[in-house]
Coordinates of C-alpha atoms in Angstrom, one line a residue:
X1 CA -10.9 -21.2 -17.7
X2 CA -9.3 -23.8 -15.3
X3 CA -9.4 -27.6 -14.4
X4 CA -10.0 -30.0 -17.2
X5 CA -11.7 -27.4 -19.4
X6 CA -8.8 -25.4 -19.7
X7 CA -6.5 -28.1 -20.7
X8 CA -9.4 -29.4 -23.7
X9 CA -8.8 -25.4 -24.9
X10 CA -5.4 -25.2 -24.5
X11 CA -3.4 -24.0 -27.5
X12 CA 0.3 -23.8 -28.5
X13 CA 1.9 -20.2 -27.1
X14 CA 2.5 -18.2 -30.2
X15 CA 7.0 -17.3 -30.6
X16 CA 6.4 -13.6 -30.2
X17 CA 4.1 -13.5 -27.2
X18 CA 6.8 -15.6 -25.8
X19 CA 9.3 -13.0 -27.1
X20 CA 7.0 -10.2 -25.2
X21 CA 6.9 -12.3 -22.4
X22 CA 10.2 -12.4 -21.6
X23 CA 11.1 -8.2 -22.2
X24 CA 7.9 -7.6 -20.3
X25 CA 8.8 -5.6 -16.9
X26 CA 7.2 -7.8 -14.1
X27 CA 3.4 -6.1 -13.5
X28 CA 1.0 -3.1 -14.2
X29 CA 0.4 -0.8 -17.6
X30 CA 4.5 -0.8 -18.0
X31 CA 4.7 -4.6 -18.6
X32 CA 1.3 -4.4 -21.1
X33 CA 3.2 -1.8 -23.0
X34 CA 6.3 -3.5 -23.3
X35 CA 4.6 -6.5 -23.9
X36 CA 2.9 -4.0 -26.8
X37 CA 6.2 -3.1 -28.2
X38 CA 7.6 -6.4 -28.2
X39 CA 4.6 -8.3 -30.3
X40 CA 4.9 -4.9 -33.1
X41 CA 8.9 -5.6 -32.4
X42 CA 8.4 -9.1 -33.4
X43 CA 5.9 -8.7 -36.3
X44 CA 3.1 -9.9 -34.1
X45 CA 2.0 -12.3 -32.1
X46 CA 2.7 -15.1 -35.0
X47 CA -0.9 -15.4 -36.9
X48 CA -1.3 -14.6 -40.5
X49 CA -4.7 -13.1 -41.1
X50 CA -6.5 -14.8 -43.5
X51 CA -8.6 -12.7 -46.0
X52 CA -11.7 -12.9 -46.9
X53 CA -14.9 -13.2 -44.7
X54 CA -14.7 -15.3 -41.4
X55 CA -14.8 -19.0 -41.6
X56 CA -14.2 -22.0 -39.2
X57 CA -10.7 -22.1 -41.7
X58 CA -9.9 -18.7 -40.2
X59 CA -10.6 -19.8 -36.5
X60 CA -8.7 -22.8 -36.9
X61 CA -5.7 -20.9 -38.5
X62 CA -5.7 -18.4 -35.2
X63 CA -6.0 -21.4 -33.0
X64 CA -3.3 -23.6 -34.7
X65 CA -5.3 -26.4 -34.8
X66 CA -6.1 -28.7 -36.9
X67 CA -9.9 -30.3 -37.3
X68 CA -9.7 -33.1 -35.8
X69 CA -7.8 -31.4 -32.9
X70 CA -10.7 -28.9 -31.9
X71 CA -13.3 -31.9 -32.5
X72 CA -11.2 -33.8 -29.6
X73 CA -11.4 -30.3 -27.7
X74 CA -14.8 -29.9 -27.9
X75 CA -15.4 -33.3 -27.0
X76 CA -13.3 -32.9 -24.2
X77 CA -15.3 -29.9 -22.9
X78 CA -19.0 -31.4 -23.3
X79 CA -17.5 -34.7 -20.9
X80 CA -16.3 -32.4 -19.1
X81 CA -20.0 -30.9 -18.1
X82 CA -21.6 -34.5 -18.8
X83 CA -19.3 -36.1 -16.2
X84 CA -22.1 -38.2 -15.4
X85 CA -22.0 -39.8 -18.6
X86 CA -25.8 -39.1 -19.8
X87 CA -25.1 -38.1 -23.0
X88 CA -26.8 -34.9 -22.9
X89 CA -26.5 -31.9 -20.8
X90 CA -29.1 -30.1 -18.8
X91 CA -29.6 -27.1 -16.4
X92 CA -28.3 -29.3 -13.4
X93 CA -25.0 -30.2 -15.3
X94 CA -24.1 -26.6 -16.7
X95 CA -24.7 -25.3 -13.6
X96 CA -22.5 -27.6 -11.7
X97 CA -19.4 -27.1 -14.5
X98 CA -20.0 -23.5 -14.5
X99 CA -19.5 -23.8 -10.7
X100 CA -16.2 -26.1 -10.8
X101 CA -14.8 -23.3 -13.3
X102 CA -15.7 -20.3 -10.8
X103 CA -17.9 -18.9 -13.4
X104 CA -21.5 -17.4 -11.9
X105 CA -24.2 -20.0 -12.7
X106 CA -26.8 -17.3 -11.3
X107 CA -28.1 -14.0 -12.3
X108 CA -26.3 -13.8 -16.0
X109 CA -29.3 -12.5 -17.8
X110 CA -32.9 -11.0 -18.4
X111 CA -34.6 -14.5 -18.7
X112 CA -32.8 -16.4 -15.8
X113 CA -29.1 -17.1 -14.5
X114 CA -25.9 -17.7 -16.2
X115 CA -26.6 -21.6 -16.7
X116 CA -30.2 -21.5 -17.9
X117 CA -29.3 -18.9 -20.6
X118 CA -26.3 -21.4 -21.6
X119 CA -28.9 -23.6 -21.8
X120 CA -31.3 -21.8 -24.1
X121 CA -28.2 -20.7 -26.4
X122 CA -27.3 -24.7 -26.9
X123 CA -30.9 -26.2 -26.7
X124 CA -32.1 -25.4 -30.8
X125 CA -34.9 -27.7 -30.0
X126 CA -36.3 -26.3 -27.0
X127 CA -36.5 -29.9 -25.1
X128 CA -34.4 -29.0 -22.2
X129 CA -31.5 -31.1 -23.1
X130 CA -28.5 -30.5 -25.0
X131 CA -27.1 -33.3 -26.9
X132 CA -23.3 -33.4 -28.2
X133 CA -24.6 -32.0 -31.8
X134 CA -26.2 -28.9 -30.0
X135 CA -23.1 -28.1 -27.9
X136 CA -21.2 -28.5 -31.2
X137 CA -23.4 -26.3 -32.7
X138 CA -23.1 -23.9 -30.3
X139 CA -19.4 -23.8 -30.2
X140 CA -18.9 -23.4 -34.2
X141 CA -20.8 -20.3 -33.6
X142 CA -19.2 -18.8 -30.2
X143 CA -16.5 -19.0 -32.4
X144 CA -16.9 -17.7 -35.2
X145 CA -18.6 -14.5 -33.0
X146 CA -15.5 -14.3 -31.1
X147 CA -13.1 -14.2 -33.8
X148 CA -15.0 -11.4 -35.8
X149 CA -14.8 -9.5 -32.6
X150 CA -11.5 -10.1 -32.1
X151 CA -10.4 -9.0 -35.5
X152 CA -12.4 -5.9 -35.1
X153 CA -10.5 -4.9 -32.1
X154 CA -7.1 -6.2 -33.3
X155 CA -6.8 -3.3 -35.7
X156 CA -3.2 -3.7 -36.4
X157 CA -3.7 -7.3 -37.4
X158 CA -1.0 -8.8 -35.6
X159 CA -2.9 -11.3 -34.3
X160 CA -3.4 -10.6 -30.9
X161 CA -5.2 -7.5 -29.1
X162 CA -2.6 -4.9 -27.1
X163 CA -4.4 -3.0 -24.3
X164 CA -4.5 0.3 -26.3
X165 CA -6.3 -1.4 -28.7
X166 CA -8.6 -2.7 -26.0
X167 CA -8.9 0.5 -24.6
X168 CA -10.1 2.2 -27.8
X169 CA -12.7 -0.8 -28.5
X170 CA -14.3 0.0 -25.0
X171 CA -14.1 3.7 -25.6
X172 CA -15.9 3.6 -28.5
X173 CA -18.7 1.3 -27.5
X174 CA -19.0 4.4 -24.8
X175 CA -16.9 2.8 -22.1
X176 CA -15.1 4.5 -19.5
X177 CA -12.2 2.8 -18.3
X178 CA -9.0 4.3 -16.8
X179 CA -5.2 2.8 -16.3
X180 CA -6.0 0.3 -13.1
X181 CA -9.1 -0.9 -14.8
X182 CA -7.7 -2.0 -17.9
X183 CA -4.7 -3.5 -16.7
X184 CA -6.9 -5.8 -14.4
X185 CA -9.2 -6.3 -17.7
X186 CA -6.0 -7.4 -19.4
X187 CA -4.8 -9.2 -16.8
X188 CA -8.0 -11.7 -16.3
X189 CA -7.7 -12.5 -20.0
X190 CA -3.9 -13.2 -20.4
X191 CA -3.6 -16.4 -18.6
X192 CA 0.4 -16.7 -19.7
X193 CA 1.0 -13.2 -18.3
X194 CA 2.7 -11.6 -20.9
X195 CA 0.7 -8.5 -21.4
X196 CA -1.3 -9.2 -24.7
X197 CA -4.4 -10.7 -25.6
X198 CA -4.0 -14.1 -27.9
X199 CA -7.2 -15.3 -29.6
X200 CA -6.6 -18.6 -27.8
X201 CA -7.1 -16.7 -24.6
X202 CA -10.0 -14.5 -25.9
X203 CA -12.0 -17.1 -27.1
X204 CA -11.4 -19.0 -23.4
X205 CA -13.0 -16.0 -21.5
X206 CA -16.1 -15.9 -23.7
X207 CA -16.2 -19.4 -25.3
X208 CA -19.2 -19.8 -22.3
X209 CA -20.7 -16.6 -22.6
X210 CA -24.1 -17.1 -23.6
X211 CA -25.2 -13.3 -25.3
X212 CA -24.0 -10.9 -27.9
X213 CA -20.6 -10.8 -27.4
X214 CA -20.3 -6.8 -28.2
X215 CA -18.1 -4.9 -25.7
X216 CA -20.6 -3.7 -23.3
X217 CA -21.6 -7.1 -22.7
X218 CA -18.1 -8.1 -22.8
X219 CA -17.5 -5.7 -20.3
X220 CA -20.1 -6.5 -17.7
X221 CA -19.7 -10.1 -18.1
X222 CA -15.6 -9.3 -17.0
X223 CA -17.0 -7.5 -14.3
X224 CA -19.1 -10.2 -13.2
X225 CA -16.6 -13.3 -13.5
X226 CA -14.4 -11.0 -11.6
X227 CA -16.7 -10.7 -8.4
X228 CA -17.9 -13.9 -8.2
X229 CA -14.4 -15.1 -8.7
X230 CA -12.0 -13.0 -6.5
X231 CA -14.3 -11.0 -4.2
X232 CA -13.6 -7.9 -3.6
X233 CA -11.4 -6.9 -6.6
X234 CA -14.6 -6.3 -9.0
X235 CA -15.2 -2.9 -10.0
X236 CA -18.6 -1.6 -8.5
X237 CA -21.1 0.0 -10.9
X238 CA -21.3 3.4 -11.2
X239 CA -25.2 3.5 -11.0
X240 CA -24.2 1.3 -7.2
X241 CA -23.3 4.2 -4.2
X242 CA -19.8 3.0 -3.1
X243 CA -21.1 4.2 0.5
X244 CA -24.3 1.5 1.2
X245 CA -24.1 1.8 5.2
X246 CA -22.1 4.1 7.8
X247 CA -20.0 1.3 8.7
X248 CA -16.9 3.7 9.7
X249 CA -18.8 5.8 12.1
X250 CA -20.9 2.9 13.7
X251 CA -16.9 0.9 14.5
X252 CA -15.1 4.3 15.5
X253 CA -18.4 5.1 17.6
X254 CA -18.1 1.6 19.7
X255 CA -14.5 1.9 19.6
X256 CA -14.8 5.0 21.7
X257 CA -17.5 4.1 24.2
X258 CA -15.9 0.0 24.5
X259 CA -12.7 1.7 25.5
X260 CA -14.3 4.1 28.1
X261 CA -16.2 0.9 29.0
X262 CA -12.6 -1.1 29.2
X263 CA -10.8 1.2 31.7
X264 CA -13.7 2.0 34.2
X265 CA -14.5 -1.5 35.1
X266 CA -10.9 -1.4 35.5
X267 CA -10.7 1.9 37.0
X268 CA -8.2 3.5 35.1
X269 CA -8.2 6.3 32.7
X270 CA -9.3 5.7 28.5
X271 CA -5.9 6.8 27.4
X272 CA -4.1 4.5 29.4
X273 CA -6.1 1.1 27.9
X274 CA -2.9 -0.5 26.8
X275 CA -2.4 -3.1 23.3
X276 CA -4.7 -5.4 25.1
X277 CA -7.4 -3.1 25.8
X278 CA -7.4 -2.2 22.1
X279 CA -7.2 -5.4 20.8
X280 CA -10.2 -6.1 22.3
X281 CA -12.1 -2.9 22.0
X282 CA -11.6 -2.4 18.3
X283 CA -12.6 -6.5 18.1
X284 CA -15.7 -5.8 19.5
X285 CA -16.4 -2.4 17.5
X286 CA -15.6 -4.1 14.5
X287 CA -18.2 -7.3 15.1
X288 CA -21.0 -4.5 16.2
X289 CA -20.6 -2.6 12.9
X290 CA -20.4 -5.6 10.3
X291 CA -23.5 -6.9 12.3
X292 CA -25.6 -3.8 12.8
X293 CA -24.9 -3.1 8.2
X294 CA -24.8 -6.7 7.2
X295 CA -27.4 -6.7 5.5
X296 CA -27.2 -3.4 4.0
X297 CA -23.9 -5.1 2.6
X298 CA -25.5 -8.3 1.3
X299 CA -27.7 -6.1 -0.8
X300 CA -25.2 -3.9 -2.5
X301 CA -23.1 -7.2 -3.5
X302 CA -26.0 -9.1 -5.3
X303 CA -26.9 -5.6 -6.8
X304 CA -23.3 -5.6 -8.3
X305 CA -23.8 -9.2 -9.1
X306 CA -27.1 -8.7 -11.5
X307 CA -25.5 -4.9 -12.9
X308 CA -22.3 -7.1 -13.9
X309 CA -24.5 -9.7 -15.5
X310 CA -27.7 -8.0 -17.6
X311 CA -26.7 -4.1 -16.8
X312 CA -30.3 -3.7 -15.6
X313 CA -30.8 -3.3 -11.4
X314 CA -33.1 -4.1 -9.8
X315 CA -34.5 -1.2 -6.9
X316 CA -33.1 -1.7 -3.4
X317 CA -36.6 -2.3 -1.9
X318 CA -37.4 -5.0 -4.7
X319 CA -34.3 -6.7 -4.3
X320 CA -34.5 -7.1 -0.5
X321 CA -38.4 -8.2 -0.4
X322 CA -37.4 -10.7 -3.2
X323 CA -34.5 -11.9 -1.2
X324 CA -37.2 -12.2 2.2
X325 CA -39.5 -14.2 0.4
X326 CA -37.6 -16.5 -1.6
X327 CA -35.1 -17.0 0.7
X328 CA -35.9 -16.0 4.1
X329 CA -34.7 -13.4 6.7
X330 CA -31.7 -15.8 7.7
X331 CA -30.8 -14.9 3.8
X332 CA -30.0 -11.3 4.5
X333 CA -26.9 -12.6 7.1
X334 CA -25.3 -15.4 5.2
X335 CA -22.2 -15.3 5.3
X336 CA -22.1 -13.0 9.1
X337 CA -19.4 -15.8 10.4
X338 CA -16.8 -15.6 8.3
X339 CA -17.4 -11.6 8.0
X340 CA -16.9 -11.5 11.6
X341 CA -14.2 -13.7 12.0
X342 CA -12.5 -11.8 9.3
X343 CA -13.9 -8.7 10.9
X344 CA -13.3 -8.9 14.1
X345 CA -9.6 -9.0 14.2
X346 CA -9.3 -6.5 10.8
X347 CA -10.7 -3.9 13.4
X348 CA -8.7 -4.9 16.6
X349 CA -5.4 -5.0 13.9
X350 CA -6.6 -2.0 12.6
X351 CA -7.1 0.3 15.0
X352 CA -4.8 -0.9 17.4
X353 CA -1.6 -0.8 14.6
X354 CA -3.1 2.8 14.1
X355 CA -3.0 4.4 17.9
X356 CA 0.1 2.2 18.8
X357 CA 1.9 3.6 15.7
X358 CA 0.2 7.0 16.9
X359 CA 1.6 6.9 20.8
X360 CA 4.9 5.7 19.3
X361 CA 5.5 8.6 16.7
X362 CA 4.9 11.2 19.9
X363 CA 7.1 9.6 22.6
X364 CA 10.1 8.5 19.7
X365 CA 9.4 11.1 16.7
X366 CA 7.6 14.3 17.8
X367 CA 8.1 14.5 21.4
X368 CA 5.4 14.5 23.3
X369 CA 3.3 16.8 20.4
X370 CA 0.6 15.7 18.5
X371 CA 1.4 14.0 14.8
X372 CA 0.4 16.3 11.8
X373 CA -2.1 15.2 9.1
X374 CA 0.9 13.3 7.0
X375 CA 1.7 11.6 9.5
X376 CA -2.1 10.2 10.7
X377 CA -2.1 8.8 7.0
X378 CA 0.9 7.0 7.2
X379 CA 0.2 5.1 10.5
X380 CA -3.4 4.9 8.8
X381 CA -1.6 3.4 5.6
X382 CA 0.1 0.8 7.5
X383 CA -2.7 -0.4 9.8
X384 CA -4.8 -0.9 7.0
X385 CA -2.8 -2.9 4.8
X386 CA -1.6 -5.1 7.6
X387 CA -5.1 -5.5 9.3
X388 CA -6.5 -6.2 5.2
X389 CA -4.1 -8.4 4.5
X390 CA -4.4 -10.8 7.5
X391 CA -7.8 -11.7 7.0
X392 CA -7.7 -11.4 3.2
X393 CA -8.9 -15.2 2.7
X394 CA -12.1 -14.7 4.9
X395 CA -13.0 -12.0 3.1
X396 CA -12.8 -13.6 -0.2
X397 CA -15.3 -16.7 1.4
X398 CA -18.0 -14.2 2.5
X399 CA -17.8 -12.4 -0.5
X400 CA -18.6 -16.0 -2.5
X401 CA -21.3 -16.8 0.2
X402 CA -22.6 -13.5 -0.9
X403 CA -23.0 -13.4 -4.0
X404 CA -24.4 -16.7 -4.8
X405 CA -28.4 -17.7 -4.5
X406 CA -29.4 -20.0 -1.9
X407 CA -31.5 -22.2 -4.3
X408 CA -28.7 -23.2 -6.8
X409 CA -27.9 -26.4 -7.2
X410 CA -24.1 -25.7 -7.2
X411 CA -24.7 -23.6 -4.0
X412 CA -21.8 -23.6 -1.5
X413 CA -23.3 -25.7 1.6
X414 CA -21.3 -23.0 4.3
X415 CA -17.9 -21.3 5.3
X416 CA -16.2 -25.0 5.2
X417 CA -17.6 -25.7 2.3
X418 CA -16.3 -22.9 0.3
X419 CA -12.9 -23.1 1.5
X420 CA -12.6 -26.7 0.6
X421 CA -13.5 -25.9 -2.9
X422 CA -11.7 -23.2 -3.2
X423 CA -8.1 -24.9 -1.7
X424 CA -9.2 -27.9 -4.0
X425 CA -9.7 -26.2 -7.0
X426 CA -7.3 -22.9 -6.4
X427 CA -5.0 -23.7 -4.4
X428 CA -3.4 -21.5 -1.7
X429 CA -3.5 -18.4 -4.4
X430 CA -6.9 -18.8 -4.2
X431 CA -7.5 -17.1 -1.1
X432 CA -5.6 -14.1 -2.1
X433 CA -6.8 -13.3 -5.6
X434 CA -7.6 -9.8 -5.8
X435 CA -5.0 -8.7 -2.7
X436 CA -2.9 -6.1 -4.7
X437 CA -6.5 -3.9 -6.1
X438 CA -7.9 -4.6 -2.4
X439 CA -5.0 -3.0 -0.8
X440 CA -5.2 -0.3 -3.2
X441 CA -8.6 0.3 -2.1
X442 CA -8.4 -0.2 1.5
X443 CA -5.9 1.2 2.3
X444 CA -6.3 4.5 0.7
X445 CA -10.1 4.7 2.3
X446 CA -8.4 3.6 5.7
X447 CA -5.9 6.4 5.4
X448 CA -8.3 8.9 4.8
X449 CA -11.0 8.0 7.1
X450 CA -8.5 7.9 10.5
X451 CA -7.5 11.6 8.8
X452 CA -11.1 12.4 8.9
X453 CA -11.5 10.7 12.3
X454 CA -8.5 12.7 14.3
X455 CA -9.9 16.2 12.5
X456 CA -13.9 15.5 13.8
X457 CA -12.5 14.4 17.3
X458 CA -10.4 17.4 18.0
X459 CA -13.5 19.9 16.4
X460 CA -15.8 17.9 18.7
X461 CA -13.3 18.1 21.7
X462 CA -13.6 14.2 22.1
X463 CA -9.8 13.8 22.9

């Protein structure tokens, strides 16, 4: 959580995970495993378990607080969504907090979005309105949920949950998950960065989470957070193609015939286009490929959005005549402008990085001969992460235009809009949350693709 939510939850940092903190190495699966070895080091992470069943007496001993300390908390959190002062919350107020805190307020569930089924799990009465004894209600409960869970996966009861031990509760609930995947999972929970999971931070991730907290759920509702919340860095589905549109071979396509079309209006030869020339070739490629698959694109992200948040999708054709009819063919391209603003200069970075690098390896390096396979992938390497990198931010606002619904209340009103919000609310680091699994993506896939690219040309003869 962030804002003034995540000050009402904030809790006391336990001595070891400080301890871990400090003899963590600085990032990946090495620094969650030191961070491991240094809470078992230490004894734990500080927390005696209580025994006996769960009680609020146990919740309050793992969150160091005392009652009249969480009362004030959860106080603090219902103001927080009743900033208007009512007195009660309804779908209009949830759904603006969940917005503020970056959390999806569409699309979480079988019966509606994210805020409506907040609003069901808090309304006992069924009027539509959830006073201060509901939410309070509703919290005792999360809480007590959370902290059975949390025990069950702390199975060295040390207090907090290491990321083997997060690994083996996923496993078991017949969850895949390799190395990358879980550090990011553990990463999203530990807001202090020390590698291990406190029951503080736990309970902030899911304290909102309106359904069974068992670890599938868990684990689509991460996934979920994750897109709305950084982009691009959320995991697509397995049951989602990772290949929605032939985006690569529309660009390289136009790339080719925009530089023929370059040099004879200039009346020169294609090889001799110059930086300029590919600057504004690949430009143009790139803008006639995001257009010509947008929507293709828009698609596959709201089908990740409703796999993250129920685990049940919807069929491509359904999805897109819902999206026509409730929100209109103009639906299917928002966000086009700040896709092509990011686009456009991704592909003319891209591609010319890649054929400058390219030129310059046979003049300096090979002399005149052509550059092996090893050597396409490293120019491909470096094009891509510099072209990914520059427009990084945009990507991150069209991927929020994306994935919301036109009709929420809390919907961003444009491109402006979003990156107001997000500067307000994020900061700077906002617009580049997700970078280091991006690049790791990207630029991989570029690397192979211009690999793939020089082998087809020379086959075809198109040199």
């Amino acid at each position: 959580m962030s804002g003034a939510v995540a000050q009402a939850v904030e809790a006391p940092r336990p001595a070891a995970a400080a301890a871990a903190a400090s003899a963590a190495p600085a990032s990946g699966t090495s620094r969650a495993a030191a961070a491991a070895a240094a809470a078992r080091g230490a004894g734990g992470c500080g927390v005696v378990r209580k025994p006996g069943p769960a009680t609020m007496e146990h919740v309050l001993l793992a969150l160091r607080e005392t009652e009249a300390e969480r009362e004030a908390r959860i106080r603090g959190m219902f103001g927080f969504f009743d900033a208007s002062g009512r007195g009660h919350l309804d779908q209009e107020q949830i759904e603006a907090g969940l917005a503020a805190l970056h959390l999806p307020p569409e699309g979480g569930g079988k019966g509606g979005g994210y805020a409506l089924e907040l609003l069901r799990a808090c309304d006992r009465d069924r009027d539509g309105r959830v006073g201060y004894d509901d939410f309070r209600r509703y919290m005792d409960d999360k809480e007590l949920e959370l902290y059975r869970i949390f025990q069950a996966i702390d199975v060295e009861h040390n207090g907090c949950i290491l990321p083997e031990e997060l690994w083996h509760a996923l496993v078991k609930a017949g969850i895949e998950i390799d190395d990358e995947e879980l550090a990011r999972f553990v990463e999203h929970v530990d807001k202090d960065n020390n590698g291990i999971i406190t029951f503080e931070e736990w309970r902030d991730f899911l304290l909102l989470y309106p359904h069974e907290a068992t670890m599938e759920n868990i684990y689509h509702h991460w996934e979920r957070v994750c897109l709305v919340d950084i982009g691009e860095q959320a995991a697509i589905p397995e049951r989602i193609s990772k290949h929605v549109a032939p985006e690569s071979a529309i660009r390289f396509y136009a790339y080719e015939m925009l530089k023929e079309y370059i040099m004879k209006s200039k009346g020169e030869n294609k090889s001799d286009i110059g930086t300029s020339g590919r600057l504004m070739a690949g430009g143009l490629a790139g803008a006639v490929a995001q257009t010509a698959i947008y929507p293709i694109d828009l698609v596959k992200t709201r089908l990740q959005t409703f796999a993250s948040g129920s685990g049940k999708i919807p069929s491509l054709s359904a999805l897109s005549r819902d999206i026509w009819v409730q929100e209109g063919p103009r639906a299917f391209y928002r966000g086009l402008v700040p896709s092509l603003l990011g686009m456009v200069p991704y592909a003319g970075i891209d591609l010319t990085v890649y054929e400058t690098l390219k030129e310059m390896s046979k003049t300096y390096v090979l002399k005149d001969s052509d550059p092996g396979p090893l050597l396409q992938l490293g120019c491909g390497t470096v094009s891509g992460a510099l072209g990914a990198t520059c427009v990084y931010p945009l990507q991150v606002i069209r991927t929020r235009l994306q994935a919301q619904r036109a009709n929420s209340e809390a919907a961003y009103r444009g491109m402006s809009d979003v990156f107001w919000r997000t500067l307000q609310h994020e900061g700077i680091s906002g617009f580049y949350k997700g970078l280091v699994p991006n690049l790791l993506k990207v630029v991989p896939a570029a690397s192979i693709t211009y690999l793939v690219y020089e082998t087809m040309k020379k086959s075809l003869s198109l040199d």
